[in-house]
Amino acid sequence: MSQNKLTDRFGRTVNYVRLSVTDRCDFRCVYCMAEDMTFLPRQQVLTLEEIARVARSFVDLGTEKIRLTGGEPMVRKDILELVKEIGTYGLRDFAMTTNGSQLATMAEPLRKAGMHRLNISLDSLDPEKFRNITRTGKLSQVLDGIDAAREAGFRGIKINTVVMKGRNDEEVSELVEFARQKQVDITFIEEMPLGEISEHDRGLALCTSEEVRDIIRKHHELIPATEDSGGPARYYRMEDSETRVGFISPHSHNFCSTCNRVRVTVEGRLLLCLGNEHSVDLMRVLRGNPVTDDKLRETIINAMDLKPERHHFSANGDVQILRFMNMTGG
């Protein structure tokens, strides 16, 4: 692994990159995108070869952790070829965020291709509620996918739940019990104000991490975990289980001071912060320099100076960022 060369103006080392492989998805989750979405034409998205070049350049600059995101990564044709390629880069951590819909058939091939870990979105254990939140999703498919991932030998499986008041907050305890039963980790996420949505009022729906912890503490003592996940989640353990419970709290606990992440959208925009529009166009560099990656690496290094000190999400539902989460990369 190369020595890390990516440090921003605030002394933070960037060693974790989230690469979006598609803006498309087979779900239409209410907090992620509009019901009637227009997706990018093919020529406006990076090829798998270009995504691999970006990944390789980040690894050359000291990146130790790559996560593939979307949309839903597994709707991208030939995704396994990209996984196999990046799987040869010697990463400390290689993960994917998925809605789980394709895992029943894809879990084993992903594991064999070199994927280390999976984050699987699961916002309800009630089939009707699940359908309402995802608009098109089928709960049984996702549950089968979680079982397939376990059977494929994935040791690092984490469930991600976006908690919304009046939507799924009353399922918090049930979701924790499900994670304990399946022997997987679970992380509860405060909804982020990305993209204009009319389906619900984000200010009213916001359920803070502290409120979620209070619900869980009625059933289990939460002991702060000592290990660092290398991401924004703060983890807790329970005395009688290996399952960890994590919290991502962009509103109630700003984690910007330790931010070690950047994102690359499927359009090739290098996003320096989830909650700001600071970005650099890597597609132009990739396509203008098809033979060598020297200019790409130089552009990435210089972009670190644009990384802001913090985001400014508000908790009242106001939208600071107009791009949807599926365009950002999860």
PDB file of C-alpha atoms in Angstrom, residues 27-170:
ATOM      1  CA  PHE A  27     -36.161   0.692  -5.472  1.00  0.00           C
ATOM      2  CA  ARG A  28     -37.469   4.266  -5.112  1.00  0.00           C
ATOM      3  CA  CYS A  29     -36.903   4.859  -1.386  1.00  0.00           C
ATOM      4  CA  VAL A  30     -38.729   7.960  -0.161  1.00  0.00           C
ATOM      5  CA  TYR A  31     -35.644   9.552   1.469  1.00  0.00           C
ATOM      6  CA  CYS A  32     -33.355   8.841  -1.490  1.00  0.00           C
ATOM      7  CA  MET A  33     -35.097   9.887  -4.687  1.00  0.00           C
ATOM      8  CA  ALA A  34     -38.288  11.088  -6.299  1.00  0.00           C
ATOM      9  CA  GLU A  35     -40.847   8.508  -7.415  1.00  0.00           C
ATOM     10  CA  ASP A  36     -40.483   9.486 -11.068  1.00  0.00           C
ATOM     11  CA  MET A  37     -36.732   9.801 -11.604  1.00  0.00           C
ATOM     12  CA  THR A  38     -34.826  10.659 -14.772  1.00  0.00           C
ATOM     13  CA  PHE A  39     -31.551   8.766 -14.887  1.00  0.00           C
ATOM     14  CA  LEU A  40     -28.330   9.719 -16.644  1.00  0.00           C
ATOM     15  CA  PRO A  41     -27.723   8.674 -20.260  1.00  0.00           C
ATOM     16  CA  ARG A  42     -24.894   6.183 -20.679  1.00  0.00           C
ATOM     17  CA  GLN A  43     -22.356   8.611 -22.174  1.00  0.00           C
ATOM     18  CA  GLN A  44     -22.618  10.803 -19.050  1.00  0.00           C
ATOM     19  CA  VAL A  45     -21.531   8.044 -16.659  1.00  0.00           C
ATOM     20  CA  LEU A  46     -18.080   6.614 -16.067  1.00  0.00           C
ATOM     21  CA  THR A  47     -17.291   3.278 -17.718  1.00  0.00           C
ATOM     22  CA  LEU A  48     -16.276   0.414 -15.427  1.00  0.00           C
ATOM     23  CA  GLU A  49     -12.726   0.813 -16.753  1.00  0.00           C
ATOM     24  CA  GLU A  50     -12.754   4.495 -15.765  1.00  0.00           C
ATOM     25  CA  ILE A  51     -14.084   3.651 -12.288  1.00  0.00           C
ATOM     26  CA  ALA A  52     -11.257   1.123 -11.922  1.00  0.00           C
ATOM     27  CA  ARG A  53      -8.723   3.811 -12.964  1.00  0.00           C
ATOM     28  CA  VAL A  54     -10.099   6.145 -10.290  1.00  0.00           C
ATOM     29  CA  ALA A  55      -9.932   3.364  -7.679  1.00  0.00           C
ATOM     30  CA  ARG A  56      -6.369   2.460  -8.653  1.00  0.00           C
ATOM     31  CA  SER A  57      -5.272   6.111  -8.478  1.00  0.00           C
ATOM     32  CA  PHE A  58      -6.741   6.532  -4.997  1.00  0.00           C
ATOM     33  CA  VAL A  59      -4.987   3.338  -3.855  1.00  0.00           C
ATOM     34  CA  ASP A  60      -1.709   4.665  -5.305  1.00  0.00           C
ATOM     35  CA  LEU A  61      -2.260   7.771  -3.139  1.00  0.00           C
ATOM     36  CA  GLY A  62      -2.700   5.748   0.051  1.00  0.00           C
ATOM     37  CA  THR A  63      -6.413   4.867   0.134  1.00  0.00           C
ATOM     38  CA  GLU A  64      -7.057   1.773   2.273  1.00  0.00           C
ATOM     39  CA  LYS A  65     -10.841   1.517   2.072  1.00  0.00           C
ATOM     40  CA  ILE A  66     -13.186   1.585  -0.926  1.00  0.00           C
ATOM     41  CA  ARG A  67     -16.943   1.205  -0.845  1.00  0.00           C
ATOM     42  CA  LEU A  68     -19.002   0.698  -4.011  1.00  0.00           C
ATOM     43  CA  THR A  69     -22.336   2.490  -3.889  1.00  0.00           C
ATOM     44  CA  GLY A  70     -25.177   3.565  -6.161  1.00  0.00           C
ATOM     45  CA  GLY A  71     -28.158   3.795  -6.697  1.00  0.00           C
ATOM     46  CA  GLU A  72     -28.049   0.032  -6.427  1.00  0.00           C
ATOM     47  CA  PRO A  73     -24.584  -1.217  -7.475  1.00  0.00           C
ATOM     48  CA  MET A  74     -25.851  -4.608  -8.591  1.00  0.00           C
ATOM     49  CA  VAL A  75     -28.074  -3.209 -11.330  1.00  0.00           C
ATOM     50  CA  ARG A  76     -24.878  -2.136 -13.140  1.00  0.00           C
ATOM     51  CA  LYS A  77     -24.069  -4.621 -15.876  1.00  0.00           C
ATOM     52  CA  ASP A  78     -20.791  -6.524 -15.355  1.00  0.00           C
ATOM     53  CA  ILE A  79     -20.379  -5.216 -11.802  1.00  0.00           C
ATOM     54  CA  LEU A  80     -18.591  -8.459 -10.855  1.00  0.00           C
ATOM     55  CA  GLU A  81     -15.784  -7.632 -13.307  1.00  0.00           C
ATOM     56  CA  LEU A  82     -15.174  -4.342 -11.478  1.00  0.00           C
ATOM     57  CA  VAL A  83     -15.268  -6.101  -8.089  1.00  0.00           C
ATOM     58  CA  LYS A  84     -12.720  -8.664  -9.306  1.00  0.00           C
ATOM     59  CA  GLU A  85     -10.424  -5.874 -10.549  1.00  0.00           C
ATOM     60  CA  ILE A  86     -10.571  -3.718  -7.400  1.00  0.00           C
ATOM     61  CA  GLY A  87     -10.290  -6.896  -5.322  1.00  0.00           C
ATOM     62  CA  THR A  88      -6.688  -7.234  -6.560  1.00  0.00           C
ATOM     63  CA  TYR A  89      -5.635  -3.803  -5.224  1.00  0.00           C
ATOM     64  CA  GLY A  90      -4.695  -4.994  -1.726  1.00  0.00           C
ATOM     65  CA  LEU A  91      -7.257  -2.915   0.154  1.00  0.00           C
ATOM     66  CA  ARG A  92      -7.617  -3.227   3.919  1.00  0.00           C
ATOM     67  CA  ASP A  93     -11.388  -2.907   3.497  1.00  0.00           C
ATOM     68  CA  PHE A  94     -13.484  -3.405   0.344  1.00  0.00           C
ATOM     69  CA  ALA A  95     -17.234  -3.034   0.822  1.00  0.00           C
ATOM     70  CA  MET A  96     -20.531  -2.439  -0.959  1.00  0.00           C
ATOM     71  CA  THR A  97     -23.730  -0.673   0.059  1.00  0.00           C
ATOM     72  CA  THR A  98     -26.777  -2.443  -1.375  1.00  0.00           C
ATOM     73  CA  ASN A  99     -30.540  -2.642  -0.980  1.00  0.00           C
ATOM     74  CA  GLY A 100     -30.163  -6.427  -0.897  1.00  0.00           C
ATOM     75  CA  SER A 101     -32.640  -7.134  -3.691  1.00  0.00           C
ATOM     76  CA  GLN A 102     -30.088  -9.038  -5.814  1.00  0.00           C
ATOM     77  CA  LEU A 103     -28.114 -10.708  -3.028  1.00  0.00           C
ATOM     78  CA  ALA A 104     -29.928 -14.047  -3.113  1.00  0.00           C
ATOM     79  CA  THR A 105     -28.062 -14.806  -6.353  1.00  0.00           C
ATOM     80  CA  MET A 106     -25.150 -12.344  -6.130  1.00  0.00           C
ATOM     81  CA  ALA A 107     -23.809 -12.801  -2.584  1.00  0.00           C
ATOM     82  CA  GLU A 108     -21.608 -15.795  -3.328  1.00  0.00           C
ATOM     83  CA  PRO A 109     -20.192 -14.420  -6.625  1.00  0.00           C
ATOM     84  CA  LEU A 110     -19.390 -11.113  -4.859  1.00  0.00           C
ATOM     85  CA  ARG A 111     -17.570 -12.927  -2.059  1.00  0.00           C
ATOM     86  CA  LYS A 112     -15.577 -14.991  -4.540  1.00  0.00           C
ATOM     87  CA  ALA A 113     -14.742 -11.858  -6.553  1.00  0.00           C
ATOM     88  CA  GLY A 114     -13.011 -10.314  -3.528  1.00  0.00           C
ATOM     89  CA  MET A 115     -15.645  -8.239  -1.709  1.00  0.00           C
ATOM     90  CA  HIS A 116     -14.992  -8.114   2.058  1.00  0.00           C
ATOM     91  CA  ARG A 117     -18.132  -6.588   3.560  1.00  0.00           C
ATOM     92  CA  LEU A 118     -21.729  -5.625   2.807  1.00  0.00           C
ATOM     93  CA  ASN A 119     -23.966  -2.854   4.120  1.00  0.00           C
ATOM     94  CA  ILE A 120     -27.591  -3.804   3.465  1.00  0.00           C
ATOM     95  CA  SER A 121     -30.393  -1.253   3.715  1.00  0.00           C
ATOM     96  CA  LEU A 122     -33.415  -2.438   5.709  1.00  0.00           C
ATOM     97  CA  ASP A 123     -35.913   0.134   6.957  1.00  0.00           C
ATOM     98  CA  SER A 124     -38.788  -2.102   8.043  1.00  0.00           C
ATOM     99  CA  LEU A 125     -39.605  -5.726   8.844  1.00  0.00           C
ATOM    100  CA  ASP A 126     -43.258  -5.193   7.933  1.00  0.00           C
ATOM    101  CA  PRO A 127     -43.871  -6.099   4.238  1.00  0.00           C
ATOM    102  CA  GLU A 128     -46.458  -3.352   3.716  1.00  0.00           C
ATOM    103  CA  LYS A 129     -44.379  -0.647   5.427  1.00  0.00           C
ATOM    104  CA  PHE A 130     -41.311  -1.825   3.540  1.00  0.00           C
ATOM    105  CA  ARG A 131     -43.226  -1.466   0.290  1.00  0.00           C
ATOM    106  CA  ASN A 132     -44.394   2.031   1.266  1.00  0.00           C
ATOM    107  CA  ILE A 133     -40.884   3.221   2.130  1.00  0.00           C
ATOM    108  CA  THR A 134     -39.172   1.655  -0.916  1.00  0.00           C
ATOM    109  CA  ARG A 135     -42.201   2.153  -3.212  1.00  0.00           C
ATOM    110  CA  THR A 136     -41.169  -0.880  -5.302  1.00  0.00           C
ATOM    111  CA  GLY A 137     -39.281  -3.202  -2.930  1.00  0.00           C
ATOM    112  CA  LYS A 138     -40.224  -6.677  -1.772  1.00  0.00           C
ATOM    113  CA  LEU A 139     -39.162  -7.430   1.816  1.00  0.00           C
ATOM    114  CA  SER A 140     -38.857 -11.200   1.334  1.00  0.00           C
ATOM    115  CA  GLN A 141     -36.223 -10.640  -1.393  1.00  0.00           C
ATOM    116  CA  VAL A 142     -34.069  -8.595   0.954  1.00  0.00           C
ATOM    117  CA  LEU A 143     -34.421 -11.041   3.852  1.00  0.00           C
ATOM    118  CA  ASP A 144     -33.417 -13.883   1.506  1.00  0.00           C
ATOM    119  CA  GLY A 145     -30.460 -11.749   0.414  1.00  0.00           C
ATOM    120  CA  ILE A 146     -29.291 -11.245   4.015  1.00  0.00           C
ATOM    121  CA  ASP A 147     -29.423 -15.010   4.580  1.00  0.00           C
ATOM    122  CA  ALA A 148     -27.543 -15.612   1.312  1.00  0.00           C
ATOM    123  CA  ALA A 149     -24.820 -13.170   2.381  1.00  0.00           C
ATOM    124  CA  ARG A 150     -24.386 -15.024   5.669  1.00  0.00           C
ATOM    125  CA  GLU A 151     -24.290 -18.382   3.889  1.00  0.00           C
ATOM    126  CA  ALA A 152     -21.720 -17.037   1.412  1.00  0.00           C
ATOM    127  CA  GLY A 153     -19.366 -16.469   4.335  1.00  0.00           C
ATOM    128  CA  PHE A 154     -19.488 -12.683   4.646  1.00  0.00           C
ATOM    129  CA  ARG A 155     -18.339 -11.870   8.181  1.00  0.00           C
ATOM    130  CA  GLY A 156     -18.788  -8.130   7.858  1.00  0.00           C
ATOM    131  CA  ILE A 157     -22.515  -7.657   7.314  1.00  0.00           C
ATOM    132  CA  LYS A 158     -24.204  -4.504   8.540  1.00  0.00           C
ATOM    133  CA  ILE A 159     -27.833  -3.455   8.282  1.00  0.00           C
ATOM    134  CA  ASN A 160     -28.486   0.255   7.664  1.00  0.00           C
ATOM    135  CA  THR A 161     -31.789   1.766   8.815  1.00  0.00           C
ATOM    136  CA  VAL A 162     -32.890   5.337   8.159  1.00  0.00           C
ATOM    137  CA  VAL A 163     -35.217   6.141  11.066  1.00  0.00           C
ATOM    138  CA  MET A 164     -38.242   8.368  10.383  1.00  0.00           C
ATOM    139  CA  LYS A 165     -40.834   9.363  12.975  1.00  0.00           C
ATOM    140  CA  GLY A 166     -44.274   8.023  12.225  1.00  0.00           C
ATOM    141  CA  ARG A 167     -42.780   5.734   9.600  1.00  0.00           C
ATOM    142  CA  ASN A 168     -40.586   3.119  11.224  1.00  0.00           C
ATOM    143  CA  ASP A 169     -39.422   4.511  14.595  1.00  0.00           C
ATOM    144  CA  GLU A 170     -41.689   2.066  16.438  1.00  0.00           C
TER     145      GLU A 170
END
